[in-house]
mmCIF file of C-alpha atoms in Angstrom:
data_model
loop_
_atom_site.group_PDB
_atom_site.id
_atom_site.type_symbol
_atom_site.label_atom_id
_atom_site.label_comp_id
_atom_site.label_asym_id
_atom_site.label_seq_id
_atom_site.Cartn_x
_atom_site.Cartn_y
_atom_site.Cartn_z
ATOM 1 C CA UNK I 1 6.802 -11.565 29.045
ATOM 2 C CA UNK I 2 10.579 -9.566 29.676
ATOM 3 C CA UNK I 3 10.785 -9.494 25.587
ATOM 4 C CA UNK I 4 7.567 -8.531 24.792
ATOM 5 C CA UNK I 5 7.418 -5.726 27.165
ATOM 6 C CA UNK I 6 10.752 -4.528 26.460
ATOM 7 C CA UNK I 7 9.717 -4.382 22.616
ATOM 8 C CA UNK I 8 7.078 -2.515 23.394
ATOM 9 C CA UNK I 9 9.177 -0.235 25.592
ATOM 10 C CA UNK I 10 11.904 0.504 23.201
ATOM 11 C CA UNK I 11 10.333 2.224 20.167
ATOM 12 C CA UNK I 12 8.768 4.852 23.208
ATOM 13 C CA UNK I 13 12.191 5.304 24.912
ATOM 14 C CA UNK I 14 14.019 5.512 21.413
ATOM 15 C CA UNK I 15 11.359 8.575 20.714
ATOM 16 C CA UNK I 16 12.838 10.791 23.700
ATOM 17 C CA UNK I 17 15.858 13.330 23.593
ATOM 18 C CA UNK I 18 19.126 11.748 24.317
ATOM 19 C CA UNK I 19 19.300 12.482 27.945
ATOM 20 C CA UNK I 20 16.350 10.766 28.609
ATOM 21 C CA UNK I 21 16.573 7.920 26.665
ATOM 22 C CA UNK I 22 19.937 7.235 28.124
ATOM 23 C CA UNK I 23 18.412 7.417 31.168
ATOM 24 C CA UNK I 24 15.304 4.957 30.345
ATOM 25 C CA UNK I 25 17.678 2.461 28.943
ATOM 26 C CA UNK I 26 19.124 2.497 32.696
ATOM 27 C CA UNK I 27 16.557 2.208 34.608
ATOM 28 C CA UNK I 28 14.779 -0.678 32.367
ATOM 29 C CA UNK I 29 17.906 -2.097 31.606
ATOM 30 C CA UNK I 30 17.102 -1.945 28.064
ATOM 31 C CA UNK I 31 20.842 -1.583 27.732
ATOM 32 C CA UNK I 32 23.314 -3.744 27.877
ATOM 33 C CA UNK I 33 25.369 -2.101 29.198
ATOM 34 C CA UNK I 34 23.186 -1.080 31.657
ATOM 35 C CA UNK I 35 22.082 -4.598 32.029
ATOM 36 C CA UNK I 36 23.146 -4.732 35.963
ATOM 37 C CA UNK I 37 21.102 -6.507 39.130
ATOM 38 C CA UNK I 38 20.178 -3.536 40.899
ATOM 39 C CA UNK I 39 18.415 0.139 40.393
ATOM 40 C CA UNK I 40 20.948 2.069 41.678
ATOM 41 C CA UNK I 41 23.477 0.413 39.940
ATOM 42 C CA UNK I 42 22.229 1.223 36.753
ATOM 43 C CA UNK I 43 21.074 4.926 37.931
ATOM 44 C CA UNK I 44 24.691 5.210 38.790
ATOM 45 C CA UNK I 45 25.668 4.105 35.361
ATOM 46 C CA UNK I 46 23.577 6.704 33.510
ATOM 47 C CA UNK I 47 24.894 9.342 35.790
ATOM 48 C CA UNK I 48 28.260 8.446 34.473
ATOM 49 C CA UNK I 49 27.538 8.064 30.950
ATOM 50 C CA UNK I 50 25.627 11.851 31.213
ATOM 51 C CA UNK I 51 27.964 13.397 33.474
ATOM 52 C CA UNK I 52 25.553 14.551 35.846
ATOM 53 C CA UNK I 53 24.930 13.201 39.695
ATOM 54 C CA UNK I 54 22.323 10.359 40.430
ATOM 55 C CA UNK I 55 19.769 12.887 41.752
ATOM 56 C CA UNK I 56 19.467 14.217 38.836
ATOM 57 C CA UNK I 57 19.601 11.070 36.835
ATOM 58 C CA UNK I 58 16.278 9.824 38.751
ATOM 59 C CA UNK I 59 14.557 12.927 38.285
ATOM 60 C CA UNK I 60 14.937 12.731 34.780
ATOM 61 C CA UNK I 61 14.092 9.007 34.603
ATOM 62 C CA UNK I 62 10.777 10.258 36.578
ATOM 63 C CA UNK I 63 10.213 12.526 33.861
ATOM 64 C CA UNK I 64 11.193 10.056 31.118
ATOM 65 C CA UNK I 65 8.618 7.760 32.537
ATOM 66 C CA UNK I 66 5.624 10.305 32.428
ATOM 67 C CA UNK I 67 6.240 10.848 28.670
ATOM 68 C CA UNK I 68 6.145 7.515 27.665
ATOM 69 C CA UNK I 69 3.293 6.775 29.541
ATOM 70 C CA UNK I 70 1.581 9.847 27.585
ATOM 71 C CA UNK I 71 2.881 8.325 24.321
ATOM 72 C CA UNK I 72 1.989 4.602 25.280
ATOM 73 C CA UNK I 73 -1.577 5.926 26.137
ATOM 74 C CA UNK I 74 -2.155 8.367 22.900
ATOM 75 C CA UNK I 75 -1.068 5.343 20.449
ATOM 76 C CA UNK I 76 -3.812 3.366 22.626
ATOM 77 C CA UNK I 77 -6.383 5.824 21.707
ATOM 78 C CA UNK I 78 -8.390 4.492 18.488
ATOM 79 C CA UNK I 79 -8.588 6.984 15.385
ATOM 80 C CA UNK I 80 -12.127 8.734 14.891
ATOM 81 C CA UNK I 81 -14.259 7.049 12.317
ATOM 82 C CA UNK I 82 -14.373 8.203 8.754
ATOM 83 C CA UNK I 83 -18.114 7.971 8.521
ATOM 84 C CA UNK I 84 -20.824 9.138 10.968
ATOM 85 C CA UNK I 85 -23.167 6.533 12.122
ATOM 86 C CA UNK I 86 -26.740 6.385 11.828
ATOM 87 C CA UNK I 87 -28.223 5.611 15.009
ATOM 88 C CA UNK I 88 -25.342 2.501 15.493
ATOM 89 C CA UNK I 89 -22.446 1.666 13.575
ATOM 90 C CA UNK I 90 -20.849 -1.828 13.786
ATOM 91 C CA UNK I 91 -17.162 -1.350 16.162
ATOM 92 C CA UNK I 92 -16.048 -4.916 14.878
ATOM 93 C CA UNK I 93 -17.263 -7.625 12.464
ATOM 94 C CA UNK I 94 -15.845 -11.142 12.545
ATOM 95 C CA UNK I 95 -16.231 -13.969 9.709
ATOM 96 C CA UNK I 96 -15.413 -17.315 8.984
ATOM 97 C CA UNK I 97 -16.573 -18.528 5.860
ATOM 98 C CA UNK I 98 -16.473 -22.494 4.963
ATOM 99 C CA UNK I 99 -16.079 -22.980 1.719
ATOM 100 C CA UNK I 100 -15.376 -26.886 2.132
ATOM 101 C CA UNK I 101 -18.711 -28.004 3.679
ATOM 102 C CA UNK I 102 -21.724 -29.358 1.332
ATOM 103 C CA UNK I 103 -23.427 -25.926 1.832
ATOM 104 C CA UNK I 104 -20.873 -22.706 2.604
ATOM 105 C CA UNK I 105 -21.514 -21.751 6.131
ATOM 106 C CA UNK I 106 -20.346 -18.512 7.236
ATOM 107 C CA UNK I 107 -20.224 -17.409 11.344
ATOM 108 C CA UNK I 108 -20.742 -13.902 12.316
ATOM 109 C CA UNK I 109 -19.141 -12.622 15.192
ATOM 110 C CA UNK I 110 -20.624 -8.675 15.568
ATOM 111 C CA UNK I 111 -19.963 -5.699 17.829
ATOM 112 C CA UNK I 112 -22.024 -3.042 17.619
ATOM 113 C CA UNK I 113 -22.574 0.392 19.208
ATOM 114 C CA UNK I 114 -25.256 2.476 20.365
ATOM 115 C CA UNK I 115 -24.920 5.913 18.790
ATOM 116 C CA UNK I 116 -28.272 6.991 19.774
ATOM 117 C CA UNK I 117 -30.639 6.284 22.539
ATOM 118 C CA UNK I 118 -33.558 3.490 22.230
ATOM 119 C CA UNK I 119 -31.932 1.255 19.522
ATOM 120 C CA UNK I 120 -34.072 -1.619 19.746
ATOM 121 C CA UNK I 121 -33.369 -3.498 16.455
ATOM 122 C CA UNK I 122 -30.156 -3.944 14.102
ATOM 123 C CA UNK I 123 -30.960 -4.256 10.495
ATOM 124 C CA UNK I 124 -28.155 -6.177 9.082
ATOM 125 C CA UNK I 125 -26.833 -6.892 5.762
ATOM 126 C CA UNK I 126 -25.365 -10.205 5.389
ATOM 127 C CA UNK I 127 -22.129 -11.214 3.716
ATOM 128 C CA UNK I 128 -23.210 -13.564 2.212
ATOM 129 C CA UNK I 129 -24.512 -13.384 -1.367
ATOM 130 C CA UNK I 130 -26.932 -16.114 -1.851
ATOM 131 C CA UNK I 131 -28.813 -17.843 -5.229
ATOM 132 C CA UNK I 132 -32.652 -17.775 -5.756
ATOM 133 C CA UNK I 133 -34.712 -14.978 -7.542
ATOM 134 C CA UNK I 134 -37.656 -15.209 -5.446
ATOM 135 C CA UNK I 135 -38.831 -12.757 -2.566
ATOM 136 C CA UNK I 136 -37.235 -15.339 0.054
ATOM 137 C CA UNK I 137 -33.853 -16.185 -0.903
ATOM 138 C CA UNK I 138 -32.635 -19.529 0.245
ATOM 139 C CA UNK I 139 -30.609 -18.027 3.045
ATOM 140 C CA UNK I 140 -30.536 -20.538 6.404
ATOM 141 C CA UNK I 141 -29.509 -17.888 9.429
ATOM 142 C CA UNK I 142 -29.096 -18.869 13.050
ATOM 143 C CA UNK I 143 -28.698 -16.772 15.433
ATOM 144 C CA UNK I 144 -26.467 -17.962 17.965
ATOM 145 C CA UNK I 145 -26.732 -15.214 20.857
ATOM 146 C CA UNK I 146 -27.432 -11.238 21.081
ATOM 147 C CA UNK I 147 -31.159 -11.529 19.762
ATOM 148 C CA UNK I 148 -34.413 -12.638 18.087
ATOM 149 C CA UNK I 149 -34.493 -12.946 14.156
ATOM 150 C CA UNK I 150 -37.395 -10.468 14.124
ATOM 151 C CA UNK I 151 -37.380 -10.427 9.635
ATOM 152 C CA UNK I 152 -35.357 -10.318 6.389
ATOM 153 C CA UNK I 153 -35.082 -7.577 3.821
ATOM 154 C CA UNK I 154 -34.178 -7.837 0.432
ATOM 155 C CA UNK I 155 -30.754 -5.915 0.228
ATOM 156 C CA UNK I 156 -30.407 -7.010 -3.921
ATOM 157 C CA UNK I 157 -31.326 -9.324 -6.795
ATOM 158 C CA UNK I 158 -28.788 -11.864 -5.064
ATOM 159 C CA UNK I 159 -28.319 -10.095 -1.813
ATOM 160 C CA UNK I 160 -30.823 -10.367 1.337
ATOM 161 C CA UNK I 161 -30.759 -8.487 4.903
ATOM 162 C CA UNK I 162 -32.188 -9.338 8.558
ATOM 163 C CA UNK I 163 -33.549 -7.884 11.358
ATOM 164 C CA UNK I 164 -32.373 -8.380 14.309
ATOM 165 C CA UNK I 165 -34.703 -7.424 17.177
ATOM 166 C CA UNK I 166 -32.425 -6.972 20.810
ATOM 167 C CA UNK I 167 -33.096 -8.584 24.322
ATOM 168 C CA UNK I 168 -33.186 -4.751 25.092
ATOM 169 C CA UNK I 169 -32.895 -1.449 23.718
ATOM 170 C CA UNK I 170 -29.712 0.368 23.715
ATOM 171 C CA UNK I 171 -28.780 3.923 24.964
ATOM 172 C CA UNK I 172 -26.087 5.770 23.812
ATOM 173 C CA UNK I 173 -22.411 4.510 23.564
ATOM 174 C CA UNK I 174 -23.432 1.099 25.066
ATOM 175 C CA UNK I 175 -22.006 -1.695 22.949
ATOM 176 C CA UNK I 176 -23.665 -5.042 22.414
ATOM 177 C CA UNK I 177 -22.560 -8.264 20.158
ATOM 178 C CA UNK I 178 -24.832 -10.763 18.490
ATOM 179 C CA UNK I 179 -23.733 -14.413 17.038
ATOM 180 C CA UNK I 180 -25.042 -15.506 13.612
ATOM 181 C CA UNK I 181 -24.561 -18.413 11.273
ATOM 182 C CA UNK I 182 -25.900 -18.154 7.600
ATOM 183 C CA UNK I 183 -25.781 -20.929 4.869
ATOM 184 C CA UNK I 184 -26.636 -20.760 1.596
ATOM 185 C CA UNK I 185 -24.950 -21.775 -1.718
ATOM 186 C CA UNK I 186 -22.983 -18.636 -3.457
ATOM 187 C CA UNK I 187 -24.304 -16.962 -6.890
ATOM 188 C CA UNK I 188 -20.591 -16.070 -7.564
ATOM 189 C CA UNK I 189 -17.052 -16.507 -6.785
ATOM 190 C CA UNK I 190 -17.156 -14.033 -4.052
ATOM 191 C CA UNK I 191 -17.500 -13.398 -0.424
ATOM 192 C CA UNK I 192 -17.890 -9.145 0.535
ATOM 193 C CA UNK I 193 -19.026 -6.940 3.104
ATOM 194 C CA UNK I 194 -21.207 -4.216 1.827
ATOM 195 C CA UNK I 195 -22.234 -2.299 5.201
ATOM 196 C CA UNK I 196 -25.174 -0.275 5.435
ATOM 197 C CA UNK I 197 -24.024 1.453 8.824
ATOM 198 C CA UNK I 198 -20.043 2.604 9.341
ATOM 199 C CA UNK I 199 -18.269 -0.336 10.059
ATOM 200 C CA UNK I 200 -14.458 0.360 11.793
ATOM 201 C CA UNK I 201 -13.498 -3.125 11.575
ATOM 202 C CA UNK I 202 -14.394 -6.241 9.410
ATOM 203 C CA UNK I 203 -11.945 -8.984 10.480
ATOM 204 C CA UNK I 204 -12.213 -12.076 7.140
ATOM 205 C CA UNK I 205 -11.048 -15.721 7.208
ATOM 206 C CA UNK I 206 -12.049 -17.597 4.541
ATOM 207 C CA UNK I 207 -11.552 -21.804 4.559
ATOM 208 C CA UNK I 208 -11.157 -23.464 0.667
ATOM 209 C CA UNK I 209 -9.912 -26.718 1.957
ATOM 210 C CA UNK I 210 -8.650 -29.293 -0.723
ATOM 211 C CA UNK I 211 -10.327 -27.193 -3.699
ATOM 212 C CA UNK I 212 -8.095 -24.409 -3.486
ATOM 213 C CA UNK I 213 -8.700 -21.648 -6.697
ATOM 214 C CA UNK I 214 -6.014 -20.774 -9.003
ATOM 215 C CA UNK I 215 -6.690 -16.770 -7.722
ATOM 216 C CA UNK I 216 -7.785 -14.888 -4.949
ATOM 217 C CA UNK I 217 -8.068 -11.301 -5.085
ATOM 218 C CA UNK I 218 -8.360 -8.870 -2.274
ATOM 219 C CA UNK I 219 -11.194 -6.224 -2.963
ATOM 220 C CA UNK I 220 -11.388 -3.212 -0.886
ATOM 221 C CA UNK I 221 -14.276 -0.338 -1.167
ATOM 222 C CA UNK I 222 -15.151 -1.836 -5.107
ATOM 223 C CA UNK I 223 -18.929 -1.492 -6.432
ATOM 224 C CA UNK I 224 -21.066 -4.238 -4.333
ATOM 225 C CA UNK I 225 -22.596 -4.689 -8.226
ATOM 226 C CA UNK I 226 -19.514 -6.297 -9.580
ATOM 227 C CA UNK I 227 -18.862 -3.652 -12.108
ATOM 228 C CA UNK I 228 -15.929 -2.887 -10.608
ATOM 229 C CA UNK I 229 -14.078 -5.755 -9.243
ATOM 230 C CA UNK I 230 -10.639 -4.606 -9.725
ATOM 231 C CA UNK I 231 -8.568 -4.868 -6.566
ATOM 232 C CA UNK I 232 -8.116 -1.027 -5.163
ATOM 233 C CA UNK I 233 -5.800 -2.636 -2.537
ATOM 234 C CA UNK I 234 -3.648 -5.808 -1.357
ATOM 235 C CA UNK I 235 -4.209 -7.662 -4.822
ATOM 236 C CA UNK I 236 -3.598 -11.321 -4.943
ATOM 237 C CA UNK I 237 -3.747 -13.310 -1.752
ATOM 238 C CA UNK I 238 -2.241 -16.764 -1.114
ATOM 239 C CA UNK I 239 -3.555 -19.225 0.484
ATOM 240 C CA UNK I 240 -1.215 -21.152 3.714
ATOM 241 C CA UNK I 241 -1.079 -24.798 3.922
ATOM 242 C CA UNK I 242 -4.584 -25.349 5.944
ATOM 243 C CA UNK I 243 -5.943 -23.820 2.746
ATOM 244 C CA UNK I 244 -7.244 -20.475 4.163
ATOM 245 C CA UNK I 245 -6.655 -16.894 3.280
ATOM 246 C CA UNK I 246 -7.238 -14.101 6.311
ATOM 247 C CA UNK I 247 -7.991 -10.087 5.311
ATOM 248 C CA UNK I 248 -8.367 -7.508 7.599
ATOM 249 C CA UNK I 249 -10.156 -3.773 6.081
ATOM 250 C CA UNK I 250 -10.599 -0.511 8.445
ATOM 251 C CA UNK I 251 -13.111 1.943 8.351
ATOM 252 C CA UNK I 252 -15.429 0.984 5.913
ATOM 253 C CA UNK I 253 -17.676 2.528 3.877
ATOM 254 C CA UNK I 254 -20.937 2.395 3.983
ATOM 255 C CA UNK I 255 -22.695 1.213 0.070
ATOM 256 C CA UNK I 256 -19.301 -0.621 -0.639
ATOM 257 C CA UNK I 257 -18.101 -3.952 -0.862
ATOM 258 C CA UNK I 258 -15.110 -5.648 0.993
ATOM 259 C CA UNK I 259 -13.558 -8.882 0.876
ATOM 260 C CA UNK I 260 -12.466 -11.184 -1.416
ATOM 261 C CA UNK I 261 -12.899 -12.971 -5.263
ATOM 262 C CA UNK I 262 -11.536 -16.047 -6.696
ATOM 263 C CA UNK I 263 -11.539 -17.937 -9.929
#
C-alpha cells in the first residue's frame, strides 16, 4: 500500500515548482533524504534545504497539498465522449469469448447509461457473428441478469441483434448493467464489436486454448463488412501461455467494427 501510493504521489509532486516539490518530498517522505520518523523532522529538513523557516515550509506544504489534490482529481475526471448518444450509450462493455468449447460461447458483461428519460428497452447488437441465412439465425442468448429478452433483429446477412426489455425504465444519467451469454458457431475467423449506440469502453478477452492460430490481428474502427480488415491500430497480437489474447478500444464508433481476426 506505502509503494503504490507513493507512485501515485510522485509524478503529482514532480509536476510542482521546485519549492514545493522540495517541500512535498518532506512531508511524504518521498525523499530519502527526507526519509526521517517524524513531521517536524522532515519540515525542518526542507526548511534547511530552502533556506527559509519551518513556518513557512508548512504553509507551502499546505499549498503543495491543495494542488495536487486539484491535479489528482482533474486526471480522475473521464474525457467527454467522441460521439453523442442516442437516447443511451453503452459506458462499458465486457467480453469473454471461448473459442475452445464445442460451440463458442461468449459472456457479456454491459453498462449502460440513460441519456434520456423513459428508456425502457436496449436494442443491442451482439458480437457475435453467427452462421445461418434464415430470418432466425442460430444464435442461443441467455440473459443472465438486467432484463427480459423481449426480441431479435436482424443487424446483417450473418449478423443478428436483441431486445432487451428493462425491469424498469430509466431516467436520465441513471446507469444500469445487464448479463448475457450467446452461443453460436462463427461464419468467419473473427470476433468484433460493431455498436449501434456510442460505446466509451469495450473491454475483449478472447480464449483459443490448445488450437492456437498462426495470426491474430487487432482491428480497430475497420468496415463491420470485411472489406476493410486491415489493422488501423495495434497489429498482430500474441497470445500468453493460457492461450488467450486481451484488447482494450476507447470511444467507439458507432457503424464500426472492433476486435480481433485470426487465420
Amino acid at each position: 500500500m506505502r509503494r503504490k501510493l507513493s507512485d501515485r504521489l510522485r509524478p503529482l509532486v514532480e509536476s510542482l515548482p521546485d519549492d514545493l516539490k522540495i517541500a512535498l518530498l518532506a512531508a511524504f517522505a518521498l525523499d530519502d533524504r527526507a526519509r526521517k520518523p517524524f513531521y517536524q523532522e522532515r519540515v525542518h529538513w526542507a526548511a534547511i534545504t530552502l533556506d527559509r523557516d519551518d513556518r513557512t515550509v508548512r504553509r507551502r506544504i499546505d499549498e503543495g497539498i491543495e494542488q495536487i489534490a486539484a491535479l489528482a482529481v482533474a486526471a480522475a475526471v473521464p474525457a467527454p465522449r467522441q460521439y453523442p448518444g442516442r437516447g443511451w450509450h453503452t459506458e462499458e462493455l465486457r467480453v469473454t469469448l471461448a473459442l475452445d468449447q464445442p460451440v463458442p460461447e461468449a459472456f457479456e458483461f454491459r453498462r449502460v447509461i440513460a441519456d434520456a428519460d423513459e428508456i425502457a428497452v436496449l436494442d443491442l447488437a451482439p458480437t457475435l457473428p453467427v452462421t445461418g441465412e434464415s430470418s432466425d439465425p442460430d444464435l442461443g442468448v441467455d440473459v443472465f441478469h438486467g432484463g427480459v429478452l423481449a426480441g431479435r433483429v436482424r443487424e446483417s446477412s450473418d449478423r443478428a441483434g436483441v431486445v432487451l426489455r428493462l425491469p424498469e425504465p430509466l431516467c436520465r444519467g441513471k446507469r444500469h448493467e445487464v448479463g448475457l451469454r450467446f452461443r453460436a458457431k462463427l461464419r468467419e475467423p473473427r470476433y468484433v464489436c460493431v455498436p449501434r449506440q456510442p460505446c466509451d469502453l469495450f473491454d475483449l478477452h478472447v480464449r483459443f486454448g490448445e488450437r492456437v492460430p498462426k495470426r491474430i490481428v487487432r482491428l480497430e474502427k475497420v468496415s463491420p463488412f470485411g472489406a476493410d480488415d486491415r489493422p488501423q491500430s495495434g497489429g498482430t497480437l500474441a497470445v500468453d501461455d493460457a492461450g488467450e489474447v486481451h484488447v482494450r478500444f476507447r470511444n467507439l464508433a458507432p457503424g464500426f467494427a472492433y476486435g480481433i481476426r485470426w487465420a
